[in-house]
PDB file of N, CA and C in Angstrom:
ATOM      1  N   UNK X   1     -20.320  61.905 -63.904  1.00  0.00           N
ATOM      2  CA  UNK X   1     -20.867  62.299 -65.188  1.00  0.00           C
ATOM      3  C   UNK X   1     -22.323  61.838 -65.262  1.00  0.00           C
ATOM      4  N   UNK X   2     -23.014  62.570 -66.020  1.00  0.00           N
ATOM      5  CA  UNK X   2     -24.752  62.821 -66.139  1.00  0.00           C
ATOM      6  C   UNK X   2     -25.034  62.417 -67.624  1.00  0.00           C
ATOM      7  N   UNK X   3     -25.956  62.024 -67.972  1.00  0.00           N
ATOM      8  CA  UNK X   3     -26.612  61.706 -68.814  1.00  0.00           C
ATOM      9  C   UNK X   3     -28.154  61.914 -68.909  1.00  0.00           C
ATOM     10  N   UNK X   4     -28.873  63.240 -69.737  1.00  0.00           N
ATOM     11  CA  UNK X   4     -30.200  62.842 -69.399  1.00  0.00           C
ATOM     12  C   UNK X   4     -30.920  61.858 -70.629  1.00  0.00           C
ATOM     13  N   UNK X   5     -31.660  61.198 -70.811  1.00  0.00           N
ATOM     14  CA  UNK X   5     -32.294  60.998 -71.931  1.00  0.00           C
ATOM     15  C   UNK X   5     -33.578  60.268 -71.381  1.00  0.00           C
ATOM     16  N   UNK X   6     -34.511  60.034 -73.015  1.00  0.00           N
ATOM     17  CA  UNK X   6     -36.045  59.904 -72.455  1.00  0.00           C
ATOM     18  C   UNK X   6     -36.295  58.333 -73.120  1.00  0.00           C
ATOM     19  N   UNK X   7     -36.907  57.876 -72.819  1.00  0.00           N
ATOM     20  CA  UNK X   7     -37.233  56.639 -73.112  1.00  0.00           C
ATOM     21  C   UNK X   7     -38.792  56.838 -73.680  1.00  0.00           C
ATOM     22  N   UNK X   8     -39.401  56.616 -74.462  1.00  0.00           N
ATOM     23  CA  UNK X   8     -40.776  56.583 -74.680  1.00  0.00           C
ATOM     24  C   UNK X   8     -41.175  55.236 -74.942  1.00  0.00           C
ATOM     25  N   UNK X   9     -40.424  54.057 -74.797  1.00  0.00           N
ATOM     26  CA  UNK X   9     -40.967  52.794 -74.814  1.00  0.00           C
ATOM     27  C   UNK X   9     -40.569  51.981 -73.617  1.00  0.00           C
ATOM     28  N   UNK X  10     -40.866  53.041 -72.552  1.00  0.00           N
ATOM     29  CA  UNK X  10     -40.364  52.060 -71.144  1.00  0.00           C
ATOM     30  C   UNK X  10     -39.797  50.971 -70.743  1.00  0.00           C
ATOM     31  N   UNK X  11     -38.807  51.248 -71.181  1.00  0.00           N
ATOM     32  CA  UNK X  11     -37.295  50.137 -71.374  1.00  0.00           C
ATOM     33  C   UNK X  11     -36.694  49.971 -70.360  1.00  0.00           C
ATOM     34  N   UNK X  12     -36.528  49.295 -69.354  1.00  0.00           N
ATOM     35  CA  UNK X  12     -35.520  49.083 -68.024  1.00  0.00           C
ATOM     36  C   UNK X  12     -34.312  49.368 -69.040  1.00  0.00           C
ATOM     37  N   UNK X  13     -33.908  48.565 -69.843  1.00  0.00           N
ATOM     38  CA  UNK X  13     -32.231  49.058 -70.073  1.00  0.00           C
ATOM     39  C   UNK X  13     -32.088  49.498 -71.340  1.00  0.00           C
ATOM     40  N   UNK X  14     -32.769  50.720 -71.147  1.00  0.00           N
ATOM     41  CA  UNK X  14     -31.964  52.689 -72.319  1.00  0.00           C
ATOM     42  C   UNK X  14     -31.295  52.591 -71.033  1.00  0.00           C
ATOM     43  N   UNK X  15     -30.010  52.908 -71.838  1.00  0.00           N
ATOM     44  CA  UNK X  15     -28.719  53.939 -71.565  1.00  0.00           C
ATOM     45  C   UNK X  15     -28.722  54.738 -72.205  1.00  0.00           C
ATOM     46  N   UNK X  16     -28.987  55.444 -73.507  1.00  0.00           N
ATOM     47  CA  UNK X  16     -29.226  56.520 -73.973  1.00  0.00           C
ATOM     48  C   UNK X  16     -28.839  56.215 -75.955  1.00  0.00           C
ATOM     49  N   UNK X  17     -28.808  57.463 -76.007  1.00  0.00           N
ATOM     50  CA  UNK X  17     -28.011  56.818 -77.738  1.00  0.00           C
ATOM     51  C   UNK X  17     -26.832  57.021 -78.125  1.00  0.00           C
ATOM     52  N   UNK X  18     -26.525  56.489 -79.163  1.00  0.00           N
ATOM     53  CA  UNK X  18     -25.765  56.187 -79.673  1.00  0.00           C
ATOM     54  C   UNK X  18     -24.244  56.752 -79.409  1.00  0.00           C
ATOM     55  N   UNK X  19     -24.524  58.057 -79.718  1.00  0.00           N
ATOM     56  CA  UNK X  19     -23.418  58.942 -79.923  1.00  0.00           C
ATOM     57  C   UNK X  19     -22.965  59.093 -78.086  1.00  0.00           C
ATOM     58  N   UNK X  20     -24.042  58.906 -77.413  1.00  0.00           N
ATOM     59  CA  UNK X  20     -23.472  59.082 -75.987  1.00  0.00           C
ATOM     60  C   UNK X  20     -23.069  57.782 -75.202  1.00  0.00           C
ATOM     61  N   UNK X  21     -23.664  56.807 -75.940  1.00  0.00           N
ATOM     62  CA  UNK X  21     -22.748  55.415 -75.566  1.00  0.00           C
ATOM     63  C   UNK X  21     -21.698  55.596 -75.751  1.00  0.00           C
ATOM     64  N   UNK X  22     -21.264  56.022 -77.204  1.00  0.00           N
ATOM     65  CA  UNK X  22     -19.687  55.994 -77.482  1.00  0.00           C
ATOM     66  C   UNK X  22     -18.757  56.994 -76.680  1.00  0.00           C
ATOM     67  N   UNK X  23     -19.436  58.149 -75.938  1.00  0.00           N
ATOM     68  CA  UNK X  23     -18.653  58.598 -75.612  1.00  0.00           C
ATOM     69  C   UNK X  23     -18.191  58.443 -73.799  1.00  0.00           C
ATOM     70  N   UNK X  24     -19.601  57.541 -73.572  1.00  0.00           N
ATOM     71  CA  UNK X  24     -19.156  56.559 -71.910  1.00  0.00           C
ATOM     72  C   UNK X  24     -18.545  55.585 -71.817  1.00  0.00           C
ATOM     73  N   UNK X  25     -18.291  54.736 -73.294  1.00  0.00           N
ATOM     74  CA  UNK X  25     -17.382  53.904 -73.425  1.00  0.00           C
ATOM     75  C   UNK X  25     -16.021  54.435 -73.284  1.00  0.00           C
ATOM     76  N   UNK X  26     -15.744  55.683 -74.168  1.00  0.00           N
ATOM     77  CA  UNK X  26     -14.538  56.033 -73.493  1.00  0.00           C
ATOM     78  C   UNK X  26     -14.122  56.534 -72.026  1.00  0.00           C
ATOM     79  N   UNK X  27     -15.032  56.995 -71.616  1.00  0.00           N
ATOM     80  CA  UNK X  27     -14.765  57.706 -70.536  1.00  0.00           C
ATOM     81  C   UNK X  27     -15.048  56.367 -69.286  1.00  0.00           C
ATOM     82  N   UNK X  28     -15.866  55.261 -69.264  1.00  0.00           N
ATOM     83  CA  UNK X  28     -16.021  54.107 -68.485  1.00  0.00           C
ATOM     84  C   UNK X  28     -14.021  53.594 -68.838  1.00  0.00           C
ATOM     85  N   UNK X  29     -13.827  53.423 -69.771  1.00  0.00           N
ATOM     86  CA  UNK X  29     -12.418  52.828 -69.657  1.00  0.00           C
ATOM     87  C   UNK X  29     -11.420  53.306 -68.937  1.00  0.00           C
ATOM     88  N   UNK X  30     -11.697  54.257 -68.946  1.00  0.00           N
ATOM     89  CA  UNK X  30     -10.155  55.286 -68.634  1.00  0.00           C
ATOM     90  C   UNK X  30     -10.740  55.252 -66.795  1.00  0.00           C
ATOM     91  N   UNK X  31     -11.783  55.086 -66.693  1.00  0.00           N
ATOM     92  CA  UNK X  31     -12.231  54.466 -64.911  1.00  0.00           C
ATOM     93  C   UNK X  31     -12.793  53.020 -64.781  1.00  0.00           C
ATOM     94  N   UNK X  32     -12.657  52.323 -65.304  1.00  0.00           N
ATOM     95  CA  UNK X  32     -13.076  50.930 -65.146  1.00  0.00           C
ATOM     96  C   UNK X  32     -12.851  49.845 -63.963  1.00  0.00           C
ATOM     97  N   UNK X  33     -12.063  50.408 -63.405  1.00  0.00           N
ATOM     98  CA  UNK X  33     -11.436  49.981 -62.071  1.00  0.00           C
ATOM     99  C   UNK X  33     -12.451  50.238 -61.140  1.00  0.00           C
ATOM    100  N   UNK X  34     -12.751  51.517 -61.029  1.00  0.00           N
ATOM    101  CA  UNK X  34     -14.148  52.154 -60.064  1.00  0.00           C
ATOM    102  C   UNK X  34     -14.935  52.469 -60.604  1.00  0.00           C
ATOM    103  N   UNK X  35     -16.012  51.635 -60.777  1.00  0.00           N
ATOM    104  CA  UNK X  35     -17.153  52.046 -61.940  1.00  0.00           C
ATOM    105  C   UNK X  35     -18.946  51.403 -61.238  1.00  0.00           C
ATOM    106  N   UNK X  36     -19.783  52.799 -60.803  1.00  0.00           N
ATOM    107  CA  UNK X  36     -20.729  52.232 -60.748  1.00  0.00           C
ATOM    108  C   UNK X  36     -21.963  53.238 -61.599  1.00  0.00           C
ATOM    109  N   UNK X  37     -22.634  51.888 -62.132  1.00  0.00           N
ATOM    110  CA  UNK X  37     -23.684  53.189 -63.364  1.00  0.00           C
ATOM    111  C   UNK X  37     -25.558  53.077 -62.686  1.00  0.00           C
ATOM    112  N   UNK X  38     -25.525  53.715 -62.795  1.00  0.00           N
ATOM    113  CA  UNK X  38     -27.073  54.161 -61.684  1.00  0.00           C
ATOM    114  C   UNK X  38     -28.194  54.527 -63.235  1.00  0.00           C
ATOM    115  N   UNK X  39     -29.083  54.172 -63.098  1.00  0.00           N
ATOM    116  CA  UNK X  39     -30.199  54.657 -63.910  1.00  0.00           C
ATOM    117  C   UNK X  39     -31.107  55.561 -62.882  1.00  0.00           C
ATOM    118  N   UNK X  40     -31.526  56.262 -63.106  1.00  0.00           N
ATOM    119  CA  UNK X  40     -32.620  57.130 -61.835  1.00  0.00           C
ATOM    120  C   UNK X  40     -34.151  57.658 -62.887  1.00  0.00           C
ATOM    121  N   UNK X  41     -35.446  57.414 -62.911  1.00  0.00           N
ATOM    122  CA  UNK X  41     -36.447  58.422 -63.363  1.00  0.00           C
ATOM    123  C   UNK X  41     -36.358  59.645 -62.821  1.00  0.00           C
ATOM    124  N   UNK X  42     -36.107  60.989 -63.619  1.00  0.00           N
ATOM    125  CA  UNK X  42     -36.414  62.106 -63.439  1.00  0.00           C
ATOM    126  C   UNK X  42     -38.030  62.835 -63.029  1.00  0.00           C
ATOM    127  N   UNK X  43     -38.387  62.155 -64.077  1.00  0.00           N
ATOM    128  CA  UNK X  43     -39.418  62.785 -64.759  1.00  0.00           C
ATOM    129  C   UNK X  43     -40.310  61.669 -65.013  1.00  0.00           C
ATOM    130  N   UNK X  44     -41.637  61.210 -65.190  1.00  0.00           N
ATOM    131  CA  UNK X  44     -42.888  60.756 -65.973  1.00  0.00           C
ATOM    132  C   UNK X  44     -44.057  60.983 -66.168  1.00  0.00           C
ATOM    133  N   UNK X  45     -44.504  60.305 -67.026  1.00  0.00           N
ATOM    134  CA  UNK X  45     -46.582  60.685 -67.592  1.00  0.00           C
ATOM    135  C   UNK X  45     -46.456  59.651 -67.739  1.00  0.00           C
ATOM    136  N   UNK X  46     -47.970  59.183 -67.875  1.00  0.00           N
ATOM    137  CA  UNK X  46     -48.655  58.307 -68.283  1.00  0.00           C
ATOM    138  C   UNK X  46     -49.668  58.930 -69.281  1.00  0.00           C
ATOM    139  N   UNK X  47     -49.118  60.503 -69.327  1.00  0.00           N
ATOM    140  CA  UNK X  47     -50.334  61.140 -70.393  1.00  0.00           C
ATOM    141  C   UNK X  47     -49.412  62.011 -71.627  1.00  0.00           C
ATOM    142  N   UNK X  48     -48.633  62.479 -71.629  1.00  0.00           N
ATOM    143  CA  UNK X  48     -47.859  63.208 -72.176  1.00  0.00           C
ATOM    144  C   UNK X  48     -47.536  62.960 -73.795  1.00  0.00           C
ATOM    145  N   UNK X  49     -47.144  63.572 -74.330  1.00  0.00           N
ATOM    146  CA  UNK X  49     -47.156  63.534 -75.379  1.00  0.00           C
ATOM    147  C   UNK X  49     -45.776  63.584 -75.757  1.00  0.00           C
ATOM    148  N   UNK X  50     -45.510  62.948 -77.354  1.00  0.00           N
ATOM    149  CA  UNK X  50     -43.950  62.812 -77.399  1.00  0.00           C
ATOM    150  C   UNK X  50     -43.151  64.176 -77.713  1.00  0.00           C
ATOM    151  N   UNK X  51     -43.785  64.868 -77.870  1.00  0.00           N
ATOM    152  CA  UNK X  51     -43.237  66.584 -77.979  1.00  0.00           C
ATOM    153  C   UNK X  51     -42.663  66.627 -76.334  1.00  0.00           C
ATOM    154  N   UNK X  52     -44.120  66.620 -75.369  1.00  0.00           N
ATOM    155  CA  UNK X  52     -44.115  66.839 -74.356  1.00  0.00           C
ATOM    156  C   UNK X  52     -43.116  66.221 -73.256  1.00  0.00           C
ATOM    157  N   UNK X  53     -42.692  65.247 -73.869  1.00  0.00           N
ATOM    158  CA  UNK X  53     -41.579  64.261 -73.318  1.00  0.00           C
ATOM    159  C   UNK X  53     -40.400  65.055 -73.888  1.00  0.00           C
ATOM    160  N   UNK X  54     -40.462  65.181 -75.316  1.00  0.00           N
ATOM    161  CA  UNK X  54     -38.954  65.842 -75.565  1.00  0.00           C
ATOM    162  C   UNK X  54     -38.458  67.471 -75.009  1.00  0.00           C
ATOM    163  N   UNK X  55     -39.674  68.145 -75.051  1.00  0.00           N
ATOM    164  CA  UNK X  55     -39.650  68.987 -74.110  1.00  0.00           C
ATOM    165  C   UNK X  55     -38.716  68.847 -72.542  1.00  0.00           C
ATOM    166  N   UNK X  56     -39.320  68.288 -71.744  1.00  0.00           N
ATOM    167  CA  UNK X  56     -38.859  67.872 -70.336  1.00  0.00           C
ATOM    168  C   UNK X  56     -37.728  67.719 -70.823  1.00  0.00           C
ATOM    169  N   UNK X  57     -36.784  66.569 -71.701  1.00  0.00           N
ATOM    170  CA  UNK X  57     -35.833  66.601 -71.440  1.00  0.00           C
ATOM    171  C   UNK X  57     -34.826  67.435 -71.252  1.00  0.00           C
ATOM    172  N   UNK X  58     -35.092  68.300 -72.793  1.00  0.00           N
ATOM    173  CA  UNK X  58     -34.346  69.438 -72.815  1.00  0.00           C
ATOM    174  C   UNK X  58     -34.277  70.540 -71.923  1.00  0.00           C
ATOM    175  N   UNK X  59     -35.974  70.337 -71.217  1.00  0.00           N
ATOM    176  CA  UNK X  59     -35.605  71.687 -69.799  1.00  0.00           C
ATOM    177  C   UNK X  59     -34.751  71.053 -68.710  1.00  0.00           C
ATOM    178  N   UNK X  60     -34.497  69.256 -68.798  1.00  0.00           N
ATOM    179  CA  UNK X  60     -33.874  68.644 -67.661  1.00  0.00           C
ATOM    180  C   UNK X  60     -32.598  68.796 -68.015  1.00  0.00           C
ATOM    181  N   UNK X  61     -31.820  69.106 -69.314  1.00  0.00           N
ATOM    182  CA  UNK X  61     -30.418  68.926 -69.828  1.00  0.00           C
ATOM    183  C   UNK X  61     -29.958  70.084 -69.423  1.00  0.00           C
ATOM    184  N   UNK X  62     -30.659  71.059 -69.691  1.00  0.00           N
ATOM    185  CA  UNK X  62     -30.280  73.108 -69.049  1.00  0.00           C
ATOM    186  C   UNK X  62     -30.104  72.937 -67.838  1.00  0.00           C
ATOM    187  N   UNK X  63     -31.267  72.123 -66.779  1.00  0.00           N
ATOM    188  CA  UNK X  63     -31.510  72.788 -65.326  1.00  0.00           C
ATOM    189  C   UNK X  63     -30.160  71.846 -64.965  1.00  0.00           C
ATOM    190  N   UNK X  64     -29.680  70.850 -65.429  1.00  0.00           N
ATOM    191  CA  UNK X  64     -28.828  69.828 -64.702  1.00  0.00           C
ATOM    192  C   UNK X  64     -27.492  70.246 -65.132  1.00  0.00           C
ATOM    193  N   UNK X  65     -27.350  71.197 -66.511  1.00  0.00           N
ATOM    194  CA  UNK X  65     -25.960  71.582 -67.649  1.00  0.00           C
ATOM    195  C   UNK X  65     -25.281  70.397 -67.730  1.00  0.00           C
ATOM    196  N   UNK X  66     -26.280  69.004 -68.426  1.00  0.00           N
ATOM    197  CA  UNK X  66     -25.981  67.985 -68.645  1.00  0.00           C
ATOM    198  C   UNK X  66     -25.334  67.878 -70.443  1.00  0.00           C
ATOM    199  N   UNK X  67     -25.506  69.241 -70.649  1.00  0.00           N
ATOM    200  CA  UNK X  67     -24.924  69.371 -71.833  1.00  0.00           C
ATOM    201  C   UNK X  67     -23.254  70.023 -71.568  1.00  0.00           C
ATOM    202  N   UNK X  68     -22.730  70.332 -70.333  1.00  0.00           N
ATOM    203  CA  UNK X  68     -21.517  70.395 -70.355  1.00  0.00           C
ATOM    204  C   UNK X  68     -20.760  69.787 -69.585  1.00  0.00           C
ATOM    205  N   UNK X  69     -19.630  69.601 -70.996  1.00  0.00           N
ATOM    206  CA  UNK X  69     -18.583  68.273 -71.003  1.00  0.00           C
ATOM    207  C   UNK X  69     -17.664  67.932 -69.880  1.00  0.00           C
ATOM    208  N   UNK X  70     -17.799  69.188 -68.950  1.00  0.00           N
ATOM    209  CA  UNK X  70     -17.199  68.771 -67.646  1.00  0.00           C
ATOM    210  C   UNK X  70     -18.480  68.036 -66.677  1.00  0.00           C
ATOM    211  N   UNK X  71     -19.586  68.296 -66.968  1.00  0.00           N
ATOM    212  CA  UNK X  71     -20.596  67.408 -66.138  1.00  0.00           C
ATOM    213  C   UNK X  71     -21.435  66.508 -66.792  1.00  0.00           C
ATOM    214  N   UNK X  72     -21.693  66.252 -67.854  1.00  0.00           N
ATOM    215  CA  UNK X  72     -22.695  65.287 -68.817  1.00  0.00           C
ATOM    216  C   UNK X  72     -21.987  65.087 -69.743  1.00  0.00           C
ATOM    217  N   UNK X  73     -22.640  64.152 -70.916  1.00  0.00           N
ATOM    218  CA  UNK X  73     -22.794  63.090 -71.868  1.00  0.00           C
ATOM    219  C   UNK X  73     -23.529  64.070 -72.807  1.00  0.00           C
ATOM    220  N   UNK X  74     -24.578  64.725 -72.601  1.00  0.00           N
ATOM    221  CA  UNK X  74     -25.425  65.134 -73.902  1.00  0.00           C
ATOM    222  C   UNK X  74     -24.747  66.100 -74.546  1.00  0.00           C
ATOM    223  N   UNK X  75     -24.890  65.891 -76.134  1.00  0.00           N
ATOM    224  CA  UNK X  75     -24.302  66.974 -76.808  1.00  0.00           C
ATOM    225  C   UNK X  75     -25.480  67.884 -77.212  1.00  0.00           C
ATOM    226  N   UNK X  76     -26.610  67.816 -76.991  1.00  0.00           N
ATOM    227  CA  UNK X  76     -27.634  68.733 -77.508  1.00  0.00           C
ATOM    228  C   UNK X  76     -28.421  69.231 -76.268  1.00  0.00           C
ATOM    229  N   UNK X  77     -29.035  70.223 -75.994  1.00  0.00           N
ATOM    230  CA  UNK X  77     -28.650  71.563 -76.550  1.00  0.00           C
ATOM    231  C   UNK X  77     -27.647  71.898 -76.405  1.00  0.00           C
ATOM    232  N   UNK X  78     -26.936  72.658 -77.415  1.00  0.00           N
ATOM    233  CA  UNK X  78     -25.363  72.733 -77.213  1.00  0.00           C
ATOM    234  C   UNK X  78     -25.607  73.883 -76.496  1.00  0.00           C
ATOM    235  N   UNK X  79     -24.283  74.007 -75.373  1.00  0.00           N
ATOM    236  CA  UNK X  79     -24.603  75.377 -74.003  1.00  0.00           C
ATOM    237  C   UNK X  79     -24.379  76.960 -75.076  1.00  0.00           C
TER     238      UNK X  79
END
């Protein structure tokens, strides 16, 4: 399972929000036995703008279909 999300205050530890914590909490339990969680950068600027950031994500949530529930965490854009 995938998760994309953006950080704009360069945080080593975002995991994402809220609503998608709660729903890796469930899904980490029901595998907790074999569990390894990876952070990876997709994407960055050092110039970009926060549109321009929210942008990327959403073209990264389509190109990855991190919005569907058999492969990701994100509920927005809904497919």
């Amino acid at each position: 399972m995938i998760y994309v999300g953006m950080d704009l205050t360069g945080s080593i530890s975002y995991f994402g929000s809220p609503s998608a914590k709660d729903r890796m909490a469930a899904d980490l339990a029901e595998h907790r036995l074999d569990l390894t969680a990876r952070k990876q950068i997709l994407w960055e600027s050092d110039t970009a703008t926060d549109a321009e950031v929210r942008a990327m994500e959403i073209k990264l949530i389509r190109e990855l279909h991190a919005n569907d529930p058999a492969i990701g965490y994100n509920l927005t854009p809904r497919l």
